[in-house]
Coordinates of C-alpha atoms in Angstrom, one line a residue:
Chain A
X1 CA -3.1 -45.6 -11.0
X2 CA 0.2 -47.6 -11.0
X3 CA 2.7 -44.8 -12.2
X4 CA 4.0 -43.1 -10.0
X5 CA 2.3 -39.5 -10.6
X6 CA 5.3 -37.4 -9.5
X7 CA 7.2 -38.8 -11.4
X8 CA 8.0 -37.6 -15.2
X9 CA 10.4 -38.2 -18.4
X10 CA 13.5 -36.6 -16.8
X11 CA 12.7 -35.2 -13.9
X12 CA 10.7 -36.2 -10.4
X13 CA 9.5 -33.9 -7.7
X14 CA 10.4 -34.8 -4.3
X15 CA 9.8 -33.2 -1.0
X16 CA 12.1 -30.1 0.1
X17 CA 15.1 -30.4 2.2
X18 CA 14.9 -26.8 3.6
X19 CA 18.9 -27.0 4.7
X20 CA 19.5 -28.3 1.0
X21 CA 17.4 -26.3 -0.6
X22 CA 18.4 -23.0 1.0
X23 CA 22.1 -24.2 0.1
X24 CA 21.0 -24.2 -3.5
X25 CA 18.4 -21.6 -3.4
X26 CA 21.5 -19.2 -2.3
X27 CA 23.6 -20.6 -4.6
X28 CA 21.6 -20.2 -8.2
X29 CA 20.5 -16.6 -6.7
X30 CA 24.1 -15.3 -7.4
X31 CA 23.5 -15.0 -10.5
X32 CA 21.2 -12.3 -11.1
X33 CA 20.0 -13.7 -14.3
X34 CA 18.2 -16.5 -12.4
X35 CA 16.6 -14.0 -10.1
X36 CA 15.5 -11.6 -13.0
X37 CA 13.4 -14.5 -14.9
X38 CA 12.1 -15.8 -11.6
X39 CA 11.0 -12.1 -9.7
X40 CA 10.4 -8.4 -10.4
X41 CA 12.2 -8.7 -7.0
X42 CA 15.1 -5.9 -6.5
X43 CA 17.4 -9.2 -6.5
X44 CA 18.7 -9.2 -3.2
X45 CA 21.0 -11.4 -1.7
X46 CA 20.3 -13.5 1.0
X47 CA 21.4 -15.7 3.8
X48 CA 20.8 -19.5 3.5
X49 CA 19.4 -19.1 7.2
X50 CA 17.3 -16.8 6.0
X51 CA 16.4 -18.8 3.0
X52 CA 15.9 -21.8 5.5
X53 CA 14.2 -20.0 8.1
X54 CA 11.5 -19.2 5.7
X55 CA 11.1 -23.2 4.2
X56 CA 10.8 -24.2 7.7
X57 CA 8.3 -21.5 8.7
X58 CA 6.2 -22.0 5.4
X59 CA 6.3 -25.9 5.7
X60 CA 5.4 -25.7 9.2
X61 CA 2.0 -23.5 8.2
X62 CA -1.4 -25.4 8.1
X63 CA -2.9 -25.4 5.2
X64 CA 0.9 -24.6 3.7
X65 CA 0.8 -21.3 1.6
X66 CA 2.4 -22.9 -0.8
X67 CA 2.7 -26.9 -1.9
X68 CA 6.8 -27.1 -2.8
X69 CA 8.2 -29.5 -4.6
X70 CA 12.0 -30.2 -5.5
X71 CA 12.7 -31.0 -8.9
X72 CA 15.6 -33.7 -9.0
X73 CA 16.8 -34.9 -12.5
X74 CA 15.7 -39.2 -12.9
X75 CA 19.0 -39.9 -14.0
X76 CA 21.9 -38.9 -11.0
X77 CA 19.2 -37.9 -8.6
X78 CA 20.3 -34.0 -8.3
X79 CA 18.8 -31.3 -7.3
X80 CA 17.9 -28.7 -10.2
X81 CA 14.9 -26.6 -9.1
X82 CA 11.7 -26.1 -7.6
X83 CA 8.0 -25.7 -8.5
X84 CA 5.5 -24.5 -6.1
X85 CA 1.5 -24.4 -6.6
X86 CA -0.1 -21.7 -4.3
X87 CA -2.4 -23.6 -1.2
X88 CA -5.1 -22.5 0.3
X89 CA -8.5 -23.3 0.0
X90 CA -9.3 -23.2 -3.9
X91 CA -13.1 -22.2 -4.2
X92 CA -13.2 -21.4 -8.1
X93 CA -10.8 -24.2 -8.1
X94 CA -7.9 -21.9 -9.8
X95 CA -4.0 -21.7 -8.5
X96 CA -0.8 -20.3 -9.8
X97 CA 2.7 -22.1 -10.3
X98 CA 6.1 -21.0 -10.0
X99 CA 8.9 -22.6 -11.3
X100 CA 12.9 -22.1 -11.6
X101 CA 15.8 -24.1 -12.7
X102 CA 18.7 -22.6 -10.8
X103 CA 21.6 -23.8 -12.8
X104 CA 22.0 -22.4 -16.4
X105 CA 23.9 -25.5 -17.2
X106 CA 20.2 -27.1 -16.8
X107 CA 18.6 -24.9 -19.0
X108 CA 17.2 -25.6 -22.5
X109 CA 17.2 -29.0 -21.3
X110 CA 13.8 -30.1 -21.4
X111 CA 13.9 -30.3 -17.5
X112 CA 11.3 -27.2 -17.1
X113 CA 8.6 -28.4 -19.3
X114 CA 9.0 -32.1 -17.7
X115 CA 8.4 -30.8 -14.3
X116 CA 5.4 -28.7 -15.5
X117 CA 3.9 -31.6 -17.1
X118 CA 4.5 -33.1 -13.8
X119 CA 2.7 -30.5 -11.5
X120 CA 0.2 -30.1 -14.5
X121 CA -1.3 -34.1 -14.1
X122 CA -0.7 -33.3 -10.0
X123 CA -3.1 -30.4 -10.4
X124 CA -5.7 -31.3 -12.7
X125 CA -6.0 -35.6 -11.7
X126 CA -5.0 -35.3 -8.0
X127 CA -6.1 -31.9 -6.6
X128 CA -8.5 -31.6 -9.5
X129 CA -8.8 -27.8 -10.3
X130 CA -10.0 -26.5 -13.0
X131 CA -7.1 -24.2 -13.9
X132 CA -3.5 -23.5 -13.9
X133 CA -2.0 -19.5 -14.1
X134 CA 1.2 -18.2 -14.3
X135 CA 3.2 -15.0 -15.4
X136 CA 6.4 -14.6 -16.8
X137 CA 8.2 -11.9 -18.5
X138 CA 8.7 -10.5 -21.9
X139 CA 12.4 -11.0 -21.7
X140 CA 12.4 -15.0 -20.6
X141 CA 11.4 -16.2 -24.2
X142 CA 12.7 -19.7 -23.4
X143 CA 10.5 -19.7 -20.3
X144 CA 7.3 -18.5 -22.6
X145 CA 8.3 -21.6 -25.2
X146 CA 8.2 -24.2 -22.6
X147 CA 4.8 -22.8 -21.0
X148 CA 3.7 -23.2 -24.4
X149 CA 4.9 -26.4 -24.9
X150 CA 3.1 -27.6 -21.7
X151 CA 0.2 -26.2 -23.1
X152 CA -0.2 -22.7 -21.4
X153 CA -2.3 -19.9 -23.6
X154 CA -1.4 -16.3 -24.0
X155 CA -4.0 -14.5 -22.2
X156 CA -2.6 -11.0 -21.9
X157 CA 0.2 -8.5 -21.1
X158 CA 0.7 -6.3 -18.7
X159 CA 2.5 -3.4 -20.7
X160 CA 6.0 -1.9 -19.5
X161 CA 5.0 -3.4 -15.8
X162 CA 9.0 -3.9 -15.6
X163 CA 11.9 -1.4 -15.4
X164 CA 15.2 -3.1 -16.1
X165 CA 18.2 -2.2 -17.5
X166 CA 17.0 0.9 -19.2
X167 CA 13.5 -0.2 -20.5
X168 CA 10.0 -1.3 -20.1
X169 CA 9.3 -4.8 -20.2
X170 CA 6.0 -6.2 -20.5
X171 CA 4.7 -9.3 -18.0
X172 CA 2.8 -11.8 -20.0
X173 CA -0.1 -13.7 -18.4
X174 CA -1.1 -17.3 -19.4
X175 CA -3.5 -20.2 -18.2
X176 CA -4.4 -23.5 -19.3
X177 CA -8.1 -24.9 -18.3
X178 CA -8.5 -28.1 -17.5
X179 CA -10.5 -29.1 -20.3
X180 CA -7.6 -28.5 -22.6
X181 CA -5.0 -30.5 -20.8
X182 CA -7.4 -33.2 -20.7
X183 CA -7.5 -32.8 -25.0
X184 CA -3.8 -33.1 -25.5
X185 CA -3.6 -36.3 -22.6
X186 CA -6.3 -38.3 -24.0
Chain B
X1 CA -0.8 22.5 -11.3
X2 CA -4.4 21.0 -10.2
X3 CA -5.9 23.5 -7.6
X4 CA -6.8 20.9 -5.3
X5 CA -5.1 16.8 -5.7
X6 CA -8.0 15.6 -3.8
X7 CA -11.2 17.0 -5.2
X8 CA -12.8 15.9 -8.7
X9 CA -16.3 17.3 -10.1
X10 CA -18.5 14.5 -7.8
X11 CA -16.3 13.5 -5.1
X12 CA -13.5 13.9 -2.9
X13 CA -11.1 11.3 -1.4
X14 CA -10.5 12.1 2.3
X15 CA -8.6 10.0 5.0
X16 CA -10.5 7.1 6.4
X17 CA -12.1 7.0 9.8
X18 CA -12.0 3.7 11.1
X19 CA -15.0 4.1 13.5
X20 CA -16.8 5.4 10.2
X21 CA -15.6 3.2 8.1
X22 CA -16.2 0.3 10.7
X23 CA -19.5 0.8 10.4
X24 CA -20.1 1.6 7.0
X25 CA -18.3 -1.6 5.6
X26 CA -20.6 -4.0 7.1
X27 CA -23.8 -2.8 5.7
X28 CA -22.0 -2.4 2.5
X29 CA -20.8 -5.8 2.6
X30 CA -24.2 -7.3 3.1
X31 CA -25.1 -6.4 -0.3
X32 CA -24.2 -9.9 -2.3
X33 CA -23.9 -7.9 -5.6
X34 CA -21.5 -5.6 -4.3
X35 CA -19.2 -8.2 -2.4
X36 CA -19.3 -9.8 -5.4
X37 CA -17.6 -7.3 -7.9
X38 CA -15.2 -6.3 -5.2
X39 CA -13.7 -9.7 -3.9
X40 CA -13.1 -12.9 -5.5
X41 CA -13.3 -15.0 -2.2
X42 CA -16.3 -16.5 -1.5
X43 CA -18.6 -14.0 0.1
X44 CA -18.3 -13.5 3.8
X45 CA -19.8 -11.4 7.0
X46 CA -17.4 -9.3 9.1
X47 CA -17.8 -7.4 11.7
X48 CA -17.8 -3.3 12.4
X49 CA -15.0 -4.8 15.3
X50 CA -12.8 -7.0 12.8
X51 CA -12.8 -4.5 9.9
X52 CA -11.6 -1.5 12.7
X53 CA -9.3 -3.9 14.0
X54 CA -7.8 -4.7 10.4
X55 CA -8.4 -0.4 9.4
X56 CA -6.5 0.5 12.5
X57 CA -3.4 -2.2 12.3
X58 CA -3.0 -0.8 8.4
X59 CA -3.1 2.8 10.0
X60 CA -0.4 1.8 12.3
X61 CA 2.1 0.5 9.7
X62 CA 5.0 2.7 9.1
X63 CA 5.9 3.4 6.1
X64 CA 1.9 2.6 4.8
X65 CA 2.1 -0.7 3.2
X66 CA -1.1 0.2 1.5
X67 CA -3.0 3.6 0.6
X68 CA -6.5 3.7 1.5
X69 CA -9.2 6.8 1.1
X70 CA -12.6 6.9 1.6
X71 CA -14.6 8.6 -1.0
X72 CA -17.3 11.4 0.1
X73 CA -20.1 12.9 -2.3
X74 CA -19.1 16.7 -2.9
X75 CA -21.9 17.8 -2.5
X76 CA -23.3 16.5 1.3
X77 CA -20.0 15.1 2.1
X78 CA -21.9 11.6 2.6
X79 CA -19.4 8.5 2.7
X80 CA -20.1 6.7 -0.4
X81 CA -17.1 4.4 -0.8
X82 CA -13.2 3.5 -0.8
X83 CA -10.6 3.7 -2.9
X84 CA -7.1 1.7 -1.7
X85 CA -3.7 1.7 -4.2
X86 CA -1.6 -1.7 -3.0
X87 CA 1.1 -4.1 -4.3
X88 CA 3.1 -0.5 -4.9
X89 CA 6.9 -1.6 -5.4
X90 CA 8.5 1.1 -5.6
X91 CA 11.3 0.1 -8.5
X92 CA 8.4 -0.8 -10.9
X93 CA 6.2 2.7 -10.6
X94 CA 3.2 0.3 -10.8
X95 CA 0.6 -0.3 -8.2
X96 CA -3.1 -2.1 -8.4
X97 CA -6.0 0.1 -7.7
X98 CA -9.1 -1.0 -5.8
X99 CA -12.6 1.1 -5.9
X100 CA -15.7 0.3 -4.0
X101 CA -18.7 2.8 -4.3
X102 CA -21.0 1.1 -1.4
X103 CA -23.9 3.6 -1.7
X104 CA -25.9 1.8 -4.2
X105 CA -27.7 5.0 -5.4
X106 CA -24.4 6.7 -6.5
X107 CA -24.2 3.5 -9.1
X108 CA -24.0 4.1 -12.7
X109 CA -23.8 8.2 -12.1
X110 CA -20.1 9.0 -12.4
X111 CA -18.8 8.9 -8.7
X112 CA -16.9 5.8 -9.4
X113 CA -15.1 7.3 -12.5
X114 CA -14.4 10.8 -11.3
X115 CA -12.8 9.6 -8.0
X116 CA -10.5 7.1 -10.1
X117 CA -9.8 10.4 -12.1
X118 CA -8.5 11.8 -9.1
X119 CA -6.7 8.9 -8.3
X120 CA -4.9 9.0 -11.9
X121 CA -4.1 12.6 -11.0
X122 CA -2.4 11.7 -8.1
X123 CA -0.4 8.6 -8.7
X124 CA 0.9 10.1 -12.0
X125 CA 1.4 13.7 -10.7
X126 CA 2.2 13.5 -7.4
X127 CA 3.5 9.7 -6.4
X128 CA 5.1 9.6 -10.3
X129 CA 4.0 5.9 -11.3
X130 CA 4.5 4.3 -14.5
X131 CA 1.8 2.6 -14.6
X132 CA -1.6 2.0 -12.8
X133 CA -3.1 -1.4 -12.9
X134 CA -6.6 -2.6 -12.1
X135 CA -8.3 -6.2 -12.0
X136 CA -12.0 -6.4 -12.8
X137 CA -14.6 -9.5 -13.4
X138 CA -16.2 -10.3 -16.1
X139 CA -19.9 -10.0 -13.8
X140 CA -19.2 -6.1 -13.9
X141 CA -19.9 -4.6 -16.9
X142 CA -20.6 -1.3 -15.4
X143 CA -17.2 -1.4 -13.6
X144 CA -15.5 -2.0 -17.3
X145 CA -17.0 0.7 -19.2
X146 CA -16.2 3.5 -16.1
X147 CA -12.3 1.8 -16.5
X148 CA -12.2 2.5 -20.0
X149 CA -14.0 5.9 -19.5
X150 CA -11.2 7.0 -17.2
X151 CA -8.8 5.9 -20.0
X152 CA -7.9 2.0 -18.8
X153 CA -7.1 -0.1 -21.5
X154 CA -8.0 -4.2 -21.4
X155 CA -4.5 -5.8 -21.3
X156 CA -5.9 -9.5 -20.7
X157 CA -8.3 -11.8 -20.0
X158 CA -7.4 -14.6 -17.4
X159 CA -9.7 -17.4 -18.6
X160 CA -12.3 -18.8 -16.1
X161 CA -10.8 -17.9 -12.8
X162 CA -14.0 -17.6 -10.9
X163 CA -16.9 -20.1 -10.4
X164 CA -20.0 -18.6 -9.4
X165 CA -23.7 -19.5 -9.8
X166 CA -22.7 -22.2 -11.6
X167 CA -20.9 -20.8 -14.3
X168 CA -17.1 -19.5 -14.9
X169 CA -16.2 -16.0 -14.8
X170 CA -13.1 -14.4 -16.6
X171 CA -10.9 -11.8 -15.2
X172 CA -9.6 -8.7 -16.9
X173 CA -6.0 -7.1 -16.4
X174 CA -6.7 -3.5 -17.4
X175 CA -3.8 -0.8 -17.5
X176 CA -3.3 3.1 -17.6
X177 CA 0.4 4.1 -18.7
X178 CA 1.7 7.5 -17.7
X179 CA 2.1 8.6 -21.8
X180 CA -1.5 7.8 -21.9
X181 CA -2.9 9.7 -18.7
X182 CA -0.9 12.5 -19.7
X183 CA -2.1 12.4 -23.5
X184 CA -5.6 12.4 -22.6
X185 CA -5.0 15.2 -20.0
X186 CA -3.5 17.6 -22.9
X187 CA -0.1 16.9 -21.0
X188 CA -0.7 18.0 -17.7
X189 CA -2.6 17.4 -14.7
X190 CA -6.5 17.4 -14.6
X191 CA -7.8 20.5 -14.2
X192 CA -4.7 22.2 -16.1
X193 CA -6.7 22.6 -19.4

């Protein structure tokens, strides 16, 4: 009960800064690599007003669809990302995250898979569901390896759900139950 | 070219009438079993007033967000359920499809899988998808096999995403591609062989 529970090896999650955020949000999203791996999203280009308008109205939403969190690196304090479980009421006790690193500079780091491991110990000893979901696509192997590394399972693909660049990609579904985060944290 | 988009061997898929459809729902919905392989959420009651009110406001949205049919019994025309195709983005060509056959005497005799043969027919020959996608619970065998009958494939298994009765229920990702309708379809529409 003494550590600090959002806090993790490299990375902390902190509350959202909508102005700041939007600032960064606007600023990874130029790069449509970033948006490809985080949406099936036509990557559109928006407004940080918009992008803060939408913070602000979400934040302001009781229950919150969504519970945000920052990622800021331990060591200079700087904004990297953001992870987001989905809110709402939970009655099977099941939610989805969402994750991205905006900067590529920050990717391959480790910083991902510290924040997951974060949000994983949030979910399972705080809000204490019963499983975490996600989905991410074929062509974001590093994304797959760090899910894996946090202990997400493959539990199916949807085939050719994507169109990009000339080809069908497949979206790739995994979970992890709480049972077996509890096995590799004992 | 299918003589008629609409019409399969059991059933047809007409436009919905909200003050039918109003009423039909909640009967429908008061049968536990059947909320239960439709909707994840914990079972609730609505009324003929909200479900109009929420029918209508759909209706109203221009360009449809959603598609939504009702499905009638060739051969008295009687309402027997809904079909509904949402999340559609158009860039992907994929869209989830949602089937409820309310009647519970047109269970388990092939209303279900001939009006998702019609709607196969139609989102591959007529609205051009990729790809159709459904989402059905482990409780409902009977759902699975008439998927699989109409040519869905299982494409996952989420692990335990339900409680209910005091157990954990898996979900299954099932998916149609547009190679595979047409393969099984001798590579036209229905009704072209």
């Amino acid at each position: 009960m003494d550590d600090d529970m959002l806090k993790g090896k490299l990375v902390r999650l902190v509350a959202s800064d909508p102005l700041g955020e939007a600032e960064a949000i606007v600023r990874w999203s130029a790069n449509s690599v970033y948006r490809r791996l985080c949406s099936t999203d036509v990557p559109l280009q928006y407004s940080t007003k918009k992008y803060k308008e939408w913070l602000e109205k979400d934040a302001e939403k009781d229950p919150p669809p969504f519970n945000f969190f920052s990622i800021h690196t331990l060591q200079d304090d700087r904004l990297i990302g953001g992870i987001s479980l989905d809110g709402g009421a939970y009655p099977s006790g099941e939610t989805f995250v969402g994750i991205g690193i905006g900067d590529p500079a920050d990717w391959g780091q480790g910083y991902g898979t510290d924040a997951m491991n974060v949000i994983l110990r949030y979910a399972f000893e705080e809000m204490n569901l019963r499983r975490v979901a996600l989905d991410t696509f074929e062509y974001n192997p590093r994304g797959v390896r760090s899910y894996e590394k946090a202990g997400f399972v493959h539990e199916g693909r949807m085939r050719g759900f994507l169109n990009r660049d000339g080809r069908r990609w497949d979206m790739i579904f995994m979970g992890i139950l709480r049972e077996e985060w509890e096995a590799r944290n004992r | 070219m299918s003589a008629q988009l609409f019409r399969g061997e059991l059933v047809r898929l007409a436009a919905v009438d909200p003050d039918e459809m109003s009423k039909a729902m909640p009967r429908w919905n008061l049968d536990s079993e059947f909320y239960r392989m439709l909707d994840s959420g914990p079972q609730a009651m609505f009324s003929a007033k909200k479900v109009k009110e929420w029918i209508e406001k759909d209706l109203e949205k221009d360009p449809a967000q959603d598609m939504f049919f009702c499905i009638r019994a060739l051969a008295d025309d009687r309402l027997i359920g809904f079909m509904s195709l949402f999340d559609n983005t158009g860039h992907t060509g994929d869209a989830l499809v949602g089937i409820g056959i309310g009647e519970r005497e047109y269970w388990g005799k092939g209303y279900g899988t001939d009006a998702m043969r019609v709607m196969l027919d139609y989102v591959f020959n007529e609205l051009n998808y990729r790809r159709l996608s459904l989402i059905v619970f482990e409780h409902n065998p009977r759902g699975i096999r008439s998927y699989e009958k109409a040519g869905f494939v299982r494409e996952g298994r989420l692990r335990g995403m339900m409680a209910r009765d005091g157990r954990r229920w898996d979900w299954f990702w099932m998916g149609i591609l547009r190679e595979e309708w047409a393969a099984r379809n001798g590579g036209g529409a229905r009704g072209g062989d």
